[in-house]
PDB file of C-alpha atoms in Angstrom:
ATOM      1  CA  UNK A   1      80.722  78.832  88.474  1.00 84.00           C
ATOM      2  CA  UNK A   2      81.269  76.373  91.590  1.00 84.00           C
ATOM      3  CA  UNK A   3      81.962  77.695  94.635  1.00 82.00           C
ATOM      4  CA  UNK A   4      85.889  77.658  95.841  1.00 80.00           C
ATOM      5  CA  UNK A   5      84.788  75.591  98.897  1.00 78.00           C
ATOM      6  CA  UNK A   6      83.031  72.970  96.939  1.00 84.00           C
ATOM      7  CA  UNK A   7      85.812  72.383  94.520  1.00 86.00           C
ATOM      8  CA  UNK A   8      89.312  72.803  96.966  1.00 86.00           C
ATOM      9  CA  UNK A   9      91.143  70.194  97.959  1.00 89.00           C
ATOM     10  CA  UNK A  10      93.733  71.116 100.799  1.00 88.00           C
ATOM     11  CA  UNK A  11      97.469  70.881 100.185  1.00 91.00           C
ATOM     12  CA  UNK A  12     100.347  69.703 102.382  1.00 92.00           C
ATOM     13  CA  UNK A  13     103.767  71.654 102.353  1.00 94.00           C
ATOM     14  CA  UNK A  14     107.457  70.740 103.303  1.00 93.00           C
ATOM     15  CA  UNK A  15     110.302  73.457 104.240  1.00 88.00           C
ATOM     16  CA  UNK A  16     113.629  72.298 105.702  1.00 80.00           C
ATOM     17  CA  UNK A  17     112.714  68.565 105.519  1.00 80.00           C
ATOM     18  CA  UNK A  18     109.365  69.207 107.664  1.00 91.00           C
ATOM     19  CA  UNK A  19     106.112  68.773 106.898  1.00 95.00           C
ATOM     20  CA  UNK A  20     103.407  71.455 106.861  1.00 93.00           C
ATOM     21  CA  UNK A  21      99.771  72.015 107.051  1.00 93.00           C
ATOM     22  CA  UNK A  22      97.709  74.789 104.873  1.00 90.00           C
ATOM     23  CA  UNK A  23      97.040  76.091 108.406  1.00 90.00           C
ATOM     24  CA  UNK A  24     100.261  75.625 109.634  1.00 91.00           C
ATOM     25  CA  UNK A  25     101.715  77.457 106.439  1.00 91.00           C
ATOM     26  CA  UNK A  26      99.180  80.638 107.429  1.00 90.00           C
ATOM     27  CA  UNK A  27     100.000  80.446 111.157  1.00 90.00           C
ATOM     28  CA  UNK A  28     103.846  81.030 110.269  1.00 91.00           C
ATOM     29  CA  UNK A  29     103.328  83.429 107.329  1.00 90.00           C
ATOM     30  CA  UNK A  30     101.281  85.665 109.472  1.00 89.00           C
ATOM     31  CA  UNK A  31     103.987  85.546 111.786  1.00 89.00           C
ATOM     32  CA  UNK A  32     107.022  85.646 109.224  1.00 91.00           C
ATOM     33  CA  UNK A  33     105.684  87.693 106.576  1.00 94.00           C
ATOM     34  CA  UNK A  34     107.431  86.446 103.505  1.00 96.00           C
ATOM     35  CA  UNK A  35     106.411  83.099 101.754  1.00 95.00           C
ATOM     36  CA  UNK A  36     107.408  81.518  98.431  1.00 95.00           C
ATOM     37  CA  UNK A  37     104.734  78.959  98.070  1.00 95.00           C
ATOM     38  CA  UNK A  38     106.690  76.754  95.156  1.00 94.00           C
ATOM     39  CA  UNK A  39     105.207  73.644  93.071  1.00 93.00           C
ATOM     40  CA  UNK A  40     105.193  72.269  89.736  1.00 92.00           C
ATOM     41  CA  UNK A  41     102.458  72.872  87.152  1.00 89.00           C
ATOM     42  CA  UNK A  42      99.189  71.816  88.083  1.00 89.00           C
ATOM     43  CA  UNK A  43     100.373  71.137  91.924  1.00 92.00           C
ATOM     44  CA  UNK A  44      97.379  73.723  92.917  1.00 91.00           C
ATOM     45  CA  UNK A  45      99.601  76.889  93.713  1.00 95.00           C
ATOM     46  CA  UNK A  46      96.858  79.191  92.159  1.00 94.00           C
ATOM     47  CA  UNK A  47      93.811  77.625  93.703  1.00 93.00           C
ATOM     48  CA  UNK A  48      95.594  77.560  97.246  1.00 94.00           C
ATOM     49  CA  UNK A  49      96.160  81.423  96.588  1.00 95.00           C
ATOM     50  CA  UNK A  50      92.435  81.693  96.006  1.00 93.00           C
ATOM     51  CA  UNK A  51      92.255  79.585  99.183  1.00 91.00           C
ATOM     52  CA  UNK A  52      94.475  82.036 100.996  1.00 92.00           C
ATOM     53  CA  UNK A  53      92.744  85.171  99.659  1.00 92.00           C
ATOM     54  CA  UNK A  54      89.671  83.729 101.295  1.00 88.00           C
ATOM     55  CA  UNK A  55      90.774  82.573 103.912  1.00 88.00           C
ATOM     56  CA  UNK A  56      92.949  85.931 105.063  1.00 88.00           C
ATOM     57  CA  UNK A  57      89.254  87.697 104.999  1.00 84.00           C
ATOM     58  CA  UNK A  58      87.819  85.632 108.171  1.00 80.00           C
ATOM     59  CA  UNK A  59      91.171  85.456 109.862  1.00 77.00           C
ATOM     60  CA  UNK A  60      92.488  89.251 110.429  1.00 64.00           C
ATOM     61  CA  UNK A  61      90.079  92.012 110.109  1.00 71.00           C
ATOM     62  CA  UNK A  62      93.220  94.369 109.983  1.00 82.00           C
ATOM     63  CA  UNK A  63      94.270  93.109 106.933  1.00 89.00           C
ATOM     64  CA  UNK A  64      93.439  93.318 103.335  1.00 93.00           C
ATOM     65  CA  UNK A  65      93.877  90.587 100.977  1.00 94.00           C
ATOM     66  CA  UNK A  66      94.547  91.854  97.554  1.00 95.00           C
ATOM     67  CA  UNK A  67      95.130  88.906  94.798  1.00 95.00           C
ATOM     68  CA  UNK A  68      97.274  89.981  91.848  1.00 94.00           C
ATOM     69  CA  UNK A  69      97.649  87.549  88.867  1.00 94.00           C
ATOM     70  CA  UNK A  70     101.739  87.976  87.866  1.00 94.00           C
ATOM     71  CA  UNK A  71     100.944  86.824  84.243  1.00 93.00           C
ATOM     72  CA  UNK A  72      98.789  90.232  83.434  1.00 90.00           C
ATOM     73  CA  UNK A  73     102.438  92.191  83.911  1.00 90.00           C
ATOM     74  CA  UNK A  74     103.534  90.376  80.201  1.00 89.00           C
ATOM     75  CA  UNK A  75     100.476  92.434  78.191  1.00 85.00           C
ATOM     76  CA  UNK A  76     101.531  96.027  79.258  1.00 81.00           C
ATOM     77  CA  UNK A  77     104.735  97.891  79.258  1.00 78.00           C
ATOM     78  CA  UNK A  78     104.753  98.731  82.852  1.00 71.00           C
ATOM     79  CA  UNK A  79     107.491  96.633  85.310  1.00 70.00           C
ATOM     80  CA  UNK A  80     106.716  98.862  88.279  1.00 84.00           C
ATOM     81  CA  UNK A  81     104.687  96.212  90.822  1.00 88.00           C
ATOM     82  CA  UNK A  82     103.478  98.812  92.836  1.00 87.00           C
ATOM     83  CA  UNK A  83     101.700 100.566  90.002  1.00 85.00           C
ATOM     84  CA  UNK A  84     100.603  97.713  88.616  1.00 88.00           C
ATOM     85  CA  UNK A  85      98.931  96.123  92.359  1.00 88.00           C
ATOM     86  CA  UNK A  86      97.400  99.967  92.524  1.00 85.00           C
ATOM     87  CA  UNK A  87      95.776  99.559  89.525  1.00 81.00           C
ATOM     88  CA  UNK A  88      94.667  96.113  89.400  1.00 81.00           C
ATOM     89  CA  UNK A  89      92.778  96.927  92.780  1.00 79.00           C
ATOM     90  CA  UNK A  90      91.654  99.989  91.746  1.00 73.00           C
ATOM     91  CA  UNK A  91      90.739  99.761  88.317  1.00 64.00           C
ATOM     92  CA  UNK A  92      87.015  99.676  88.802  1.00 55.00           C
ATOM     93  CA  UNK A  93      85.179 103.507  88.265  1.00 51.00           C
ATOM     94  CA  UNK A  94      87.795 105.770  89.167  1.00 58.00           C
ATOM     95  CA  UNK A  95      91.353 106.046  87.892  1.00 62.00           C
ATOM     96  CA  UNK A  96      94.159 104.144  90.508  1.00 56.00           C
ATOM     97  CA  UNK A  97      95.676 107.326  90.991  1.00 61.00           C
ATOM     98  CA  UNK A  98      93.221 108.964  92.977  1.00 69.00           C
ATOM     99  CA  UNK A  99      94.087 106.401  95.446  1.00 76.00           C
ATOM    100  CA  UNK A 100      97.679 106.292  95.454  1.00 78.00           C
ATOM    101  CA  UNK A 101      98.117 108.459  98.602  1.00 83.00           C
ATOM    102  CA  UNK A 102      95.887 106.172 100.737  1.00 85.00           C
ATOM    103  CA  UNK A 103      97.345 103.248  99.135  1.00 87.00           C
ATOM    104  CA  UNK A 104     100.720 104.343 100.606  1.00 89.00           C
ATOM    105  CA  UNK A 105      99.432 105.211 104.218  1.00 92.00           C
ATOM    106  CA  UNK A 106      97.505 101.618 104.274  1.00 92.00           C
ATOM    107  CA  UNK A 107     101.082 100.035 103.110  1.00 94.00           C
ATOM    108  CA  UNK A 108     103.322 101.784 105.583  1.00 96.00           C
ATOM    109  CA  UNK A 109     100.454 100.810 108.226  1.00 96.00           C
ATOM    110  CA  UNK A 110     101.149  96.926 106.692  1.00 95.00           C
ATOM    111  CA  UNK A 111      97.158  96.559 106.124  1.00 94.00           C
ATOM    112  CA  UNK A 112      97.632  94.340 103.250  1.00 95.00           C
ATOM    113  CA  UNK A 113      98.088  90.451 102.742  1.00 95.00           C
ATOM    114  CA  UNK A 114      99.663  90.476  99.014  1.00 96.00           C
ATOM    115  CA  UNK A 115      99.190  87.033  97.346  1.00 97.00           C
ATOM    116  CA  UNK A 116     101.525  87.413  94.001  1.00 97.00           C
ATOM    117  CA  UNK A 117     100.261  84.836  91.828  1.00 97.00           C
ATOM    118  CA  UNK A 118     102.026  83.527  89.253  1.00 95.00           C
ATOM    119  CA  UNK A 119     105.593  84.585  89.195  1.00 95.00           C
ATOM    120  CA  UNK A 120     106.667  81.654  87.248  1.00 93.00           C
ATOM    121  CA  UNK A 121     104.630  82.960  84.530  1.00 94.00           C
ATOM    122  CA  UNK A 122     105.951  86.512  84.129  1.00 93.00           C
ATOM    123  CA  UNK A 123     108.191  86.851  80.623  1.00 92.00           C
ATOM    124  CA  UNK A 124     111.250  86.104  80.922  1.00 91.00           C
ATOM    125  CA  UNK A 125     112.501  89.333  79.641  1.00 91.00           C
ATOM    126  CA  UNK A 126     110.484  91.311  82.552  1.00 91.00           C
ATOM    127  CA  UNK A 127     110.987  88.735  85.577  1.00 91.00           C
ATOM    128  CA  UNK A 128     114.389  90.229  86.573  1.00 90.00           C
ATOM    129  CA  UNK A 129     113.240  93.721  86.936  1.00 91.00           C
ATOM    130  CA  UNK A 130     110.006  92.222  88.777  1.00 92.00           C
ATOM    131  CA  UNK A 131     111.737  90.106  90.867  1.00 92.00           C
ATOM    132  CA  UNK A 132     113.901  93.463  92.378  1.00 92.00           C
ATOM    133  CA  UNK A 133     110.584  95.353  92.648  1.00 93.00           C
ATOM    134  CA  UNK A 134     108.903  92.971  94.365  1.00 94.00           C
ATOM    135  CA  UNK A 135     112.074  92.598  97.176  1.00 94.00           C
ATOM    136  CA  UNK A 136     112.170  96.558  96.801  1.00 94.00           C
ATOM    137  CA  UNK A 137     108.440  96.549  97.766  1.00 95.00           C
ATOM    138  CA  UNK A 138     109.151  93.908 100.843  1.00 95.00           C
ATOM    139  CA  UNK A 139     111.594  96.059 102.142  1.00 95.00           C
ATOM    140  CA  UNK A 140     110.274  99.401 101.664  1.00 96.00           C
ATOM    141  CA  UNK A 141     106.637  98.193 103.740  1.00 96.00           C
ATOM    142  CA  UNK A 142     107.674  95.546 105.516  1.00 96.00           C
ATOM    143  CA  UNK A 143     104.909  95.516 107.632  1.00 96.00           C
ATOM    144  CA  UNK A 144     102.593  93.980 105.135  1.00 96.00           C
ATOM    145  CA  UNK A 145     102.120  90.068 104.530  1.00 96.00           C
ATOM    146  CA  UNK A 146     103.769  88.758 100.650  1.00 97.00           C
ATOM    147  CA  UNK A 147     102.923  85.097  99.670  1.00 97.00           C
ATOM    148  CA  UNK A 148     104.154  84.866  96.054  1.00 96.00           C
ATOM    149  CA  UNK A 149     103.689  81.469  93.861  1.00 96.00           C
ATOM    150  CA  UNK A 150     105.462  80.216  91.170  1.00 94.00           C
ATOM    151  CA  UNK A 151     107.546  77.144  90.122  1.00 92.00           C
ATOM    152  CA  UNK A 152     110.457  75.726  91.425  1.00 89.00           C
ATOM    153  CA  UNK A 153     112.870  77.693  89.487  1.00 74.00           C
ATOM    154  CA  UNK A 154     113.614  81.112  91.228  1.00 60.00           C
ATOM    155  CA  UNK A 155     116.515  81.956  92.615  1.00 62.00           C
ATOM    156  CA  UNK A 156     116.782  81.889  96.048  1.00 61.00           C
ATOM    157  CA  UNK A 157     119.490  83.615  96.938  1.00 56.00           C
ATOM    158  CA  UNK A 158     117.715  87.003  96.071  1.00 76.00           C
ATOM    159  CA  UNK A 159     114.642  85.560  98.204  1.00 85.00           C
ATOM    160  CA  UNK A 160     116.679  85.219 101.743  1.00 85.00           C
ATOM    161  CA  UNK A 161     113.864  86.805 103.689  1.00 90.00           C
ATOM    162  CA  UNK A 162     110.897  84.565 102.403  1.00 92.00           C
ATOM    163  CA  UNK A 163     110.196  80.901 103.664  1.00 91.00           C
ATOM    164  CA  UNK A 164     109.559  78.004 100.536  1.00 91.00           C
ATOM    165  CA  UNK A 165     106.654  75.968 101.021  1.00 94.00           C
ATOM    166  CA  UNK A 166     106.504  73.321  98.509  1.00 94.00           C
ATOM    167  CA  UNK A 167     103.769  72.135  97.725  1.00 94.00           C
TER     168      UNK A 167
END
């Protein structure tokens, strides 16, 4: 294993024809909320999520970064996001729903920074219902911080809220 910091190489972003820091990118998504960070294969989507997932622990004590890797959705039968984030954080010692109650107090509080990994890589068969539970989730605790990665291919008219960043 090599440590993240010894290995990452920082990325630059454009949205609406302007150019974009990493840092300027987490200034505005703290501030927006919604992000669609968007590059082709091998651009470094996923290691800038690790990046992000690091980085959100120094920056805001109030918030929680929880990574959640999109392509582990294709090996079980569940499409429900929220269950599926529950149990991928809790699926240590004790069953994920002993912790579903808090779960939904920290969400409604917006205590989490939710890095979606991956959505290019979700079957294509289970993306459409994933896609409308992940906007369902948005709306229903806004409060919270999404950055979700995947290729240039999703639809953006169903993603109005969130900002692209390409990479």
């Amino acid at each position: 294993p090599t440590p993240l910091a010894d290995i990452y190489v920082p990325l630059r972003f454009s949205t609406d024809k302007l150019e974009k820091t990493q840092n300027d990118l987490i200034s505005e998504t703290i501030n927006s909320r919604f992000a669609i960070i968007s590059g082709t294969g091998g651009s470094g989507k996923s290691m800038f999520m690790k990046f992000l997932w690091f980085s959100f622990h120094s920056i805001d004590a109030d918030k929680i970064p929880l990574f959640i890797e999109l392509r582990a959705l294709n090996d079980i039968n569940s499409d429900n996001i929220e269950s599926f984030i529950l149990s991928t954080v809790f699926s240590t010692t004790e069953k994920a729903s002993n912790y579903h109650d808090y779960f939904h107090l920290l969400m409604e509080d917006g205590r989490f920074v939710i890095l979606l990994d991956g959505f290019d890589e979700v079957s294509e068969i289970k993306k459409p219902s994933i896609e409308r539970d992940i906007l369902r989730l948005s709306r229903a605790y806004p409060k919270n911080i999404y950055i979700i990665s995947t290729r240039p291919s999703v639809n953006r008219l169903s993603w109005e809220r969130y900002t692209t960043y390409n990479v």
